[in-house]
Tab-separated table of C-alpha atoms (C1' of nucleotides) in Angstrom:
chain	number	residue	atom	x	y	z
A	12	MET	CA	-21.310	-28.441	-10.940
A	13	THR	CA	-18.507	-26.217	-9.216
A	14	GLN	CA	-14.706	-25.378	-10.862
A	15	ARG	CA	-13.510	-25.997	-14.227
A	16	SER	CA	-10.219	-26.399	-15.357
A	17	THR	CA	-9.583	-23.842	-17.853
A	18	ARG	CA	-5.892	-23.122	-19.728
A	19	GLN	CA	-5.830	-19.554	-18.171
A	20	ARG	CA	-5.911	-21.253	-14.640
A	21	GLU	CA	-3.196	-23.811	-15.965
A	22	VAL	CA	-0.967	-21.799	-16.754
A	23	ILE	CA	-0.951	-19.466	-13.990
A	24	ARG	CA	-0.754	-21.905	-11.664
A	25	ASP	CA	2.744	-23.160	-14.291
A	26	VAL	CA	3.948	-19.351	-14.173
A	27	PHE	CA	3.618	-19.953	-9.878
A	28	ARG	CA	5.100	-24.142	-9.778
A	29	THR	CA	8.293	-23.038	-12.227
A	30	SER	CA	9.169	-19.731	-10.902
A	31	ASP	CA	12.046	-19.850	-8.069
A	32	ARG	CA	11.268	-16.509	-6.487
A	33	PRO	CA	7.846	-14.286	-5.688
A	34	LEU	CA	5.616	-13.125	-8.392
A	35	SER	CA	3.793	-9.461	-8.422
A	36	THR	CA	0.334	-10.010	-10.381
A	37	GLN	CA	2.367	-8.152	-13.050
A	38	GLU	CA	4.713	-10.391	-13.010
A	39	VAL	CA	2.112	-13.466	-13.185
A	40	LEU	CA	-0.067	-11.687	-15.977
A	41	HIS	CA	3.445	-11.102	-18.460
A	42	ALA	CA	4.735	-14.898	-17.762
A	43	ALA	CA	1.431	-16.133	-18.575
A	44	GLN	CA	0.543	-14.144	-21.633
A	45	VAL	CA	3.544	-15.791	-22.923
A	46	HIS	CA	1.634	-19.313	-22.992
A	47	LYS	CA	-1.822	-17.541	-23.084
A	48	PRO	CA	-1.916	-14.301	-25.386
A	49	GLY	CA	-4.604	-12.233	-24.458
A	50	LEU	CA	-5.300	-13.723	-21.031
A	51	GLY	CA	-6.790	-10.485	-18.905
A	52	ILE	CA	-5.383	-8.913	-15.459
A	53	ALA	CA	-8.707	-9.772	-14.426
A	54	THR	CA	-8.101	-13.496	-14.584
A	55	VAL	CA	-4.461	-13.089	-13.041
A	56	TYR	CA	-6.720	-11.528	-9.830
A	57	ARG	CA	-9.764	-13.957	-9.848
A	58	THR	CA	-6.826	-16.866	-9.959
A	59	ILE	CA	-4.519	-15.669	-7.128
A	60	LYS	CA	-7.647	-15.585	-4.546
A	61	LEU	CA	-8.575	-18.753	-5.632
A	62	LEU	CA	-5.030	-20.208	-5.305
A	63	SER	CA	-4.810	-18.144	-2.180
A	64	ALA	CA	-8.469	-19.296	-0.784
A	65	ALA	CA	-7.198	-22.975	-1.292
A	66	GLY	CA	-4.125	-22.521	0.485
A	67	TRP	CA	-2.010	-23.391	-2.812
A	68	ILE	CA	-0.167	-20.574	-2.619
A	69	ASP	CA	1.071	-18.116	0.281
A	70	THR	CA	0.790	-14.057	0.518
A	71	VAL	CA	4.144	-11.811	0.806
A	72	ARG	CA	3.759	-8.824	2.101
A	73	LEU	CA	6.989	-5.843	1.409
A	74	PRO	CA	6.865	-2.614	2.728
A	75	GLY	CA	5.414	-0.298	0.118
A	76	LEU	CA	4.952	-2.679	-2.295
A	77	PRO	CA	1.780	-4.056	-3.929
A	78	PRO	CA	1.890	-8.125	-2.620
A	79	ARG	CA	3.907	-10.833	-3.877
A	80	TYR	CA	2.839	-14.456	-4.121
A	81	GLU	CA	4.653	-17.441	-3.707
A	82	LEU	CA	3.913	-21.788	-3.748
A	83	ALA	CA	2.437	-22.809	-0.502
A	84	GLY	CA	4.202	-24.791	1.833
A	85	ARG	CA	7.806	-23.422	1.413
A	86	PRO	CA	10.384	-24.429	4.733
A	87	HIS	CA	10.789	-21.364	7.048
A	88	HIS	CA	12.735	-18.643	4.181
A	89	HIS	CA	12.809	-14.521	3.909
A	90	HIS	CA	12.924	-12.475	1.501
A	91	PHE	CA	15.434	-9.894	-0.619
A	92	TYR	CA	14.157	-6.829	-2.463
A	93	CYS	CA	16.370	-5.965	-5.122
A	94	ASN	CA	16.735	-1.757	-5.172
A	95	HIS	CA	17.266	-2.017	-8.851
A	96	CYS	CA	15.152	-4.366	-10.679
A	97	GLY	CA	12.322	-4.828	-8.524
A	98	ARG	CA	12.055	-8.126	-8.072
A	99	ALA	CA	12.028	-10.454	-4.636
A	100	PHE	CA	14.060	-13.670	-4.206
A	101	GLU	CA	13.678	-16.131	-1.872
A	102	VAL	CA	16.951	-16.314	0.849
A	103	PRO	CA	17.391	-19.529	3.567
A	104	GLY	CA	15.664	-19.202	6.442
A	105	SER	CA	17.233	-18.811	10.130
A	106	GLN	CA	15.290	-18.711	13.535
A	107	PRO	CA	17.113	-15.849	15.300
A	108	LEU	CA	16.301	-15.440	19.360
A	109	LEU	CA	13.189	-13.576	18.568
A	110	ASP	CA	11.973	-14.253	21.554
A	111	ALA	CA	14.496	-12.257	23.206
A	112	LEU	CA	13.266	-9.129	21.752
A	113	VAL	CA	9.623	-9.407	22.424
A	114	PRO	CA	8.864	-7.235	25.490
A	115	SER	CA	6.923	-8.172	28.319
A	116	GLY	CA	3.638	-8.968	27.856
A	117	PHE	CA	3.722	-9.260	24.151
A	118	VAL	CA	2.313	-12.308	22.359
A	119	LEU	CA	4.933	-12.838	19.456
A	120	GLU	CA	2.758	-14.585	16.735
A	121	HIS	CA	4.783	-14.439	13.627
A	122	HIS	CA	7.566	-12.429	12.117
A	123	ASP	CA	8.604	-11.068	8.323
A	124	LEU	CA	12.455	-10.564	7.634
A	125	VAL	CA	13.116	-8.153	4.312
A	126	LEU	CA	16.272	-7.264	3.227
A	127	TYR	CA	17.286	-4.645	0.726
A	128	GLY	CA	20.088	-4.057	-1.578
A	129	ARG	CA	20.912	-5.675	-5.207
A	130	CYS	CA	20.362	-8.561	-6.576
A	131	ALA	CA	23.522	-10.808	-8.460
A	132	THR	CA	22.608	-8.797	-11.749
A	133	CYS	CA	22.667	-5.819	-10.959
A	134	ALA	CA	24.870	-5.550	-8.546
A	135	LEU	CA	27.047	-6.970	-11.584
A	136	ALA	CA	25.894	-4.714	-13.837
A	137	THR	CA	26.717	-1.646	-11.524
A	138	ALA	CA	29.053	-2.328	-10.468
B	22	MET	CA	11.620	34.820	4.706
B	23	THR	CA	12.041	31.156	4.155
B	24	GLN	CA	10.250	28.838	6.751
B	25	ARG	CA	7.867	30.087	9.778
B	26	SER	CA	7.183	28.675	13.105
B	27	THR	CA	3.411	27.756	13.085
B	28	ARG	CA	1.650	26.420	16.034
B	29	GLN	CA	0.786	23.291	14.139
B	30	ARG	CA	4.031	22.743	13.286
B	31	GLU	CA	5.238	22.957	16.990
B	32	VAL	CA	2.583	20.707	17.842
B	33	ILE	CA	3.390	17.990	15.428
B	34	ARG	CA	6.905	17.946	16.588
B	35	ASP	CA	5.665	17.976	19.944
B	36	VAL	CA	3.559	15.004	19.149
B	37	PHE	CA	6.768	12.721	18.105
B	38	ARG	CA	8.607	13.964	20.700
B	39	THR	CA	6.470	12.843	23.455
B	40	SER	CA	5.498	9.798	21.458
B	41	ASP	CA	7.866	6.008	22.014
B	42	ARG	CA	6.801	4.255	19.160
B	43	PRO	CA	6.454	4.890	15.674
B	44	LEU	CA	2.806	6.794	14.253
B	45	SER	CA	0.790	6.816	11.042
B	46	THR	CA	-0.277	9.726	9.983
B	47	GLN	CA	-4.008	9.418	11.190
B	48	GLU	CA	-2.293	8.688	14.657
B	49	VAL	CA	-0.190	12.534	14.225
B	50	LEU	CA	-3.887	13.715	13.181
B	51	HIS	CA	-5.978	12.804	16.483
B	52	ALA	CA	-2.902	13.618	18.991
B	53	ALA	CA	-2.041	16.823	17.047
B	54	GLN	CA	-5.488	17.530	16.952
B	55	VAL	CA	-5.683	17.478	20.921
B	56	HIS	CA	-3.574	20.341	21.627
B	57	LYS	CA	-4.772	22.461	18.199
B	58	PRO	CA	-7.953	21.620	17.277
B	59	GLY	CA	-8.983	21.706	13.225
B	60	LEU	CA	-5.877	20.721	12.337
B	61	GLY	CA	-6.007	18.948	8.939
B	62	ILE	CA	-4.930	16.174	7.557
B	63	ALA	CA	-3.077	18.119	4.567
B	64	THR	CA	-0.665	19.851	7.563
B	65	VAL	CA	0.116	16.526	8.875
B	66	TYR	CA	1.097	15.568	5.286
B	67	ARG	CA	3.184	18.662	4.455
B	68	THR	CA	4.406	19.036	8.298
B	69	ILE	CA	5.939	15.237	8.288
B	70	LYS	CA	7.381	16.041	4.249
B	71	LEU	CA	9.353	18.893	5.597
B	72	LEU	CA	10.571	16.801	8.891
B	73	SER	CA	11.858	13.673	7.402
B	74	ALA	CA	13.087	15.872	4.490
B	75	ALA	CA	15.029	18.390	7.214
B	76	GLY	CA	16.300	14.249	8.645
B	77	TRP	CA	14.295	15.289	11.600
B	78	ILE	CA	11.982	11.837	11.543
B	79	ASP	CA	12.433	8.740	10.233
B	80	THR	CA	9.908	6.781	7.926
B	81	VAL	CA	9.173	3.450	8.914
B	82	ARG	CA	8.058	0.820	6.426
B	83	LEU	CA	5.538	-2.037	7.696
B	84	PRO	CA	4.454	-4.498	4.742
B	85	GLY	CA	1.124	-4.439	3.757
B	86	LEU	CA	0.711	-1.074	5.849
B	87	PRO	CA	0.676	2.525	5.598
B	88	PRO	CA	4.130	4.011	6.787
B	89	ARG	CA	4.833	5.293	10.395
B	90	TYR	CA	7.237	7.856	11.575
B	91	GLU	CA	9.611	8.302	14.793
B	92	LEU	CA	12.192	10.672	15.824
B	93	ALA	CA	15.741	10.493	13.528
B	94	GLY	CA	18.896	9.043	15.025
B	95	ARG	CA	17.540	6.265	17.637
B	96	PRO	CA	19.482	3.183	18.537
B	97	HIS	CA	19.295	0.505	16.075
B	98	HIS	CA	16.358	-1.346	16.565
B	99	HIS	CA	13.129	-3.406	15.324
B	100	HIS	CA	9.382	-2.987	15.327
B	101	PHE	CA	6.569	-4.815	17.014
B	102	TYR	CA	3.162	-5.022	14.936
B	103	CYS	CA	0.483	-5.438	16.875
B	104	ASN	CA	-2.581	-7.076	14.820
B	105	HIS	CA	-5.352	-6.691	17.097
B	106	CYS	CA	-4.788	-2.435	17.655
B	107	GLY	CA	-2.597	-1.707	14.834
B	108	ARG	CA	-0.505	0.485	16.673
B	109	ALA	CA	3.277	-0.523	16.013
B	110	PHE	CA	5.860	-0.525	18.821
B	111	GLU	CA	9.764	0.098	19.171
B	112	VAL	CA	11.577	-3.423	20.316
B	113	PRO	CA	15.502	-3.411	20.719
B	114	GLY	CA	17.578	-4.347	17.996
B	115	SER	CA	19.714	-6.669	17.967
B	116	GLN	CA	22.142	-7.824	14.886
B	117	PRO	CA	21.245	-11.104	13.823
B	118	LEU	CA	23.510	-12.711	11.136
B	119	LEU	CA	22.506	-11.529	8.223
B	120	ASP	CA	25.307	-11.840	5.739
B	121	ALA	CA	24.740	-15.393	6.196
B	122	LEU	CA	21.755	-15.397	4.574
B	123	VAL	CA	22.793	-13.265	1.688
B	124	PRO	CA	22.760	-15.055	-1.659
B	125	SER	CA	26.320	-15.513	-3.574
B	126	GLY	CA	26.763	-11.856	-5.718
B	127	PHE	CA	23.957	-9.758	-4.058
B	128	VAL	CA	24.803	-7.024	-1.998
B	129	LEU	CA	23.185	-6.090	0.890
B	130	GLU	CA	21.889	-2.712	2.197
B	131	HIS	CA	19.674	-2.518	4.432
B	132	HIS	CA	17.308	-4.575	5.883
B	133	ASP	CA	13.570	-4.664	8.307
B	134	LEU	CA	12.966	-7.328	11.192
B	135	VAL	CA	9.222	-7.073	11.646
B	136	LEU	CA	7.757	-8.596	14.879
B	137	TYR	CA	3.993	-9.108	14.905
B	138	GLY	CA	1.731	-10.828	17.281
B	139	ARG	CA	-0.458	-8.604	20.552
B	140	CYS	CA	1.042	-6.035	22.555
B	141	ALA	CA	0.217	-6.403	26.094
B	142	THR	CA	-2.488	-4.370	25.925
B	143	CYS	CA	-4.653	-6.330	23.921
B	144	ALA	CA	-3.144	-10.156	25.023
B	145	LEU	CA	-4.565	-9.310	28.088
B	146	ALA	CA	-7.839	-8.015	26.739
B	147	THR	CA	-8.189	-11.362	24.687
B	148	ALA	CA	-6.733	-13.869	26.860
C	24	DG	C1'	0.838	48.091	13.381
C	25	DC	C1'	1.320	46.681	9.099
C	26	DG	C1'	1.474	44.134	4.954
C	27	DT	C1'	3.982	40.775	2.359
C	28	DT	C1'	3.529	35.512	1.609
C	29	DA	C1'	4.224	31.338	3.908
C	30	DT	C1'	0.949	28.813	5.722
C	31	DT	C1'	-2.982	26.510	6.338
C	32	DG	C1'	-7.579	23.941	6.047
C	33	DA	C1'	-11.585	22.065	3.343
C	34	DG	C1'	-12.556	19.755	-0.144
C	35	DA	C1'	-11.193	18.042	-5.183
C	36	DT	C1'	-8.596	15.425	-7.018
C	37	DT	C1'	-5.322	12.218	-8.227
C	38	DG	C1'	-3.085	7.086	-8.330
C	39	DA	C1'	-3.047	2.461	-7.426
C	40	DA	C1'	-4.867	-1.754	-6.728
C	41	DC	C1'	-8.168	-4.934	-6.933
C	42	DA	C1'	-13.551	-5.589	-6.772
C	43	DA	C1'	-17.853	-5.722	-10.079
C	44	DC	C1'	-20.201	-5.637	-13.866
C	45	DC	C1'	-21.412	-7.870	-18.154
C	46	DA	C1'	-21.615	-9.603	-22.971
C	47	DT	C1'	-18.969	-13.269	-24.539
C	48	DT	C1'	-16.773	-17.631	-24.458
C	49	DG	C1'	-15.334	-22.502	-24.092
C	50	DC	C1'	-15.258	-26.516	-20.190
C	51	DT	C1'	-18.164	-30.547	-19.096
C	52	DA	C1'	-21.675	-33.726	-17.795
C	53	DA	C1'	-25.323	-36.203	-20.014
D	26	DT	C1'	-23.542	-33.290	-30.022
D	27	DT	C1'	-25.409	-29.752	-27.152
D	28	DA	C1'	-27.432	-27.075	-22.858
D	29	DG	C1'	-25.821	-24.740	-18.635
D	30	DC	C1'	-23.859	-22.285	-16.728
D	31	DA	C1'	-18.322	-21.232	-14.489
D	32	DA	C1'	-14.701	-18.195	-16.527
D	33	DT	C1'	-12.975	-14.774	-19.261
D	34	DG	C1'	-12.056	-10.474	-20.899
D	35	DG	C1'	-12.212	-5.418	-21.775
D	36	DT	C1'	-14.463	-2.140	-18.882
D	37	DT	C1'	-15.944	0.614	-14.782
D	38	DG	C1'	-16.430	1.432	-9.950
D	39	DT	C1'	-14.561	1.397	-5.280
D	40	DT	C1'	-11.446	2.318	-1.302
D	41	DC	C1'	-7.640	4.400	0.114
D	42	DA	C1'	-3.939	7.199	0.713
D	43	DA	C1'	-1.826	11.228	-0.354
D	44	DT	C1'	-1.524	15.401	-3.258
D	45	DC	C1'	-3.525	19.353	-5.054
D	46	DT	C1'	-6.112	23.921	-5.151
D	47	DC	C1'	-7.225	27.894	-3.205
D	48	DA	C1'	-9.158	31.289	-0.451
D	49	DA	C1'	-9.111	32.616	4.564
D	50	DT	C1'	-5.415	33.404	7.894
D	51	DA	C1'	-1.575	34.931	10.345
D	52	DA	C1'	3.542	34.662	11.402
D	53	DC	C1'	7.276	38.234	10.813
D	54	DG	C1'	10.798	41.893	9.193
D	55	DC	C1'	10.303	46.242	9.454
DNA sequence: GCGTTATTGAGATTGAACAACCATTGCTAA
DNA sequence: TTAGCAATGGTTGTTCAATCTCAATAACGC
């Protein structure tokens, strides 16, 4: 016997499946507690680590903020961070001519483009 | 009397003036201690806060890493982070068509493009 | 010089994210 | 069913960046 299927893990996986944006541990906790009251933060951290190790979710790192997580295997995209409500969103990816930027001798492996501003909801609310 | 000119602050400003890349607090500490042995980390933090408030340096935020600092007022550019030695570098800026990426209703205020890979030194060393 | 007081350095402290601990709970394979 | 043990939840511990404390130091106006 190695790995068991528990209600908590089911709920957490569902949270990711039904989200269209990357989620922080706190966001996962609150969303999961709706369907499984009493679920603890320790279980969120443990399950995220499991899902991450299994390649089921990807880690999204934003400057100065705790990491967010999203379903793995999505097509190339970037992220938009709302300065007002603190939520992260997914934006369609483009492949700009990054190679032209890389200095001679440097080897490019990966890149992150993060956009900052106001999401549609917050832009309306503070217009 | 309001603000004094101390050897420590002079040294820290010189560190930034003679660097061609953004520096972390630890990098500033080590570079400054060469010219002022015994200089403490608290002074680095205090001076960085001062210089930042004065608009003399800009903060460079990298995902999942403590911030770096660089002389303010440089032309538009991006940053390259070496996964091997942990140093950040400046790369020439381009203005990609970001507006096209922003979803309808969202308001774009700022953006960060970070490249990851190996700097020239580390690429050579591990080739 | 001298005295005032801004500044410093070392260590203690905070705050946040996350791991570890452990008694209890509840899958699951006979 | 039920025994065995993986998983949970509440809490404490750990780690690291950054701030605070405070006695000692050193700018600088006079």
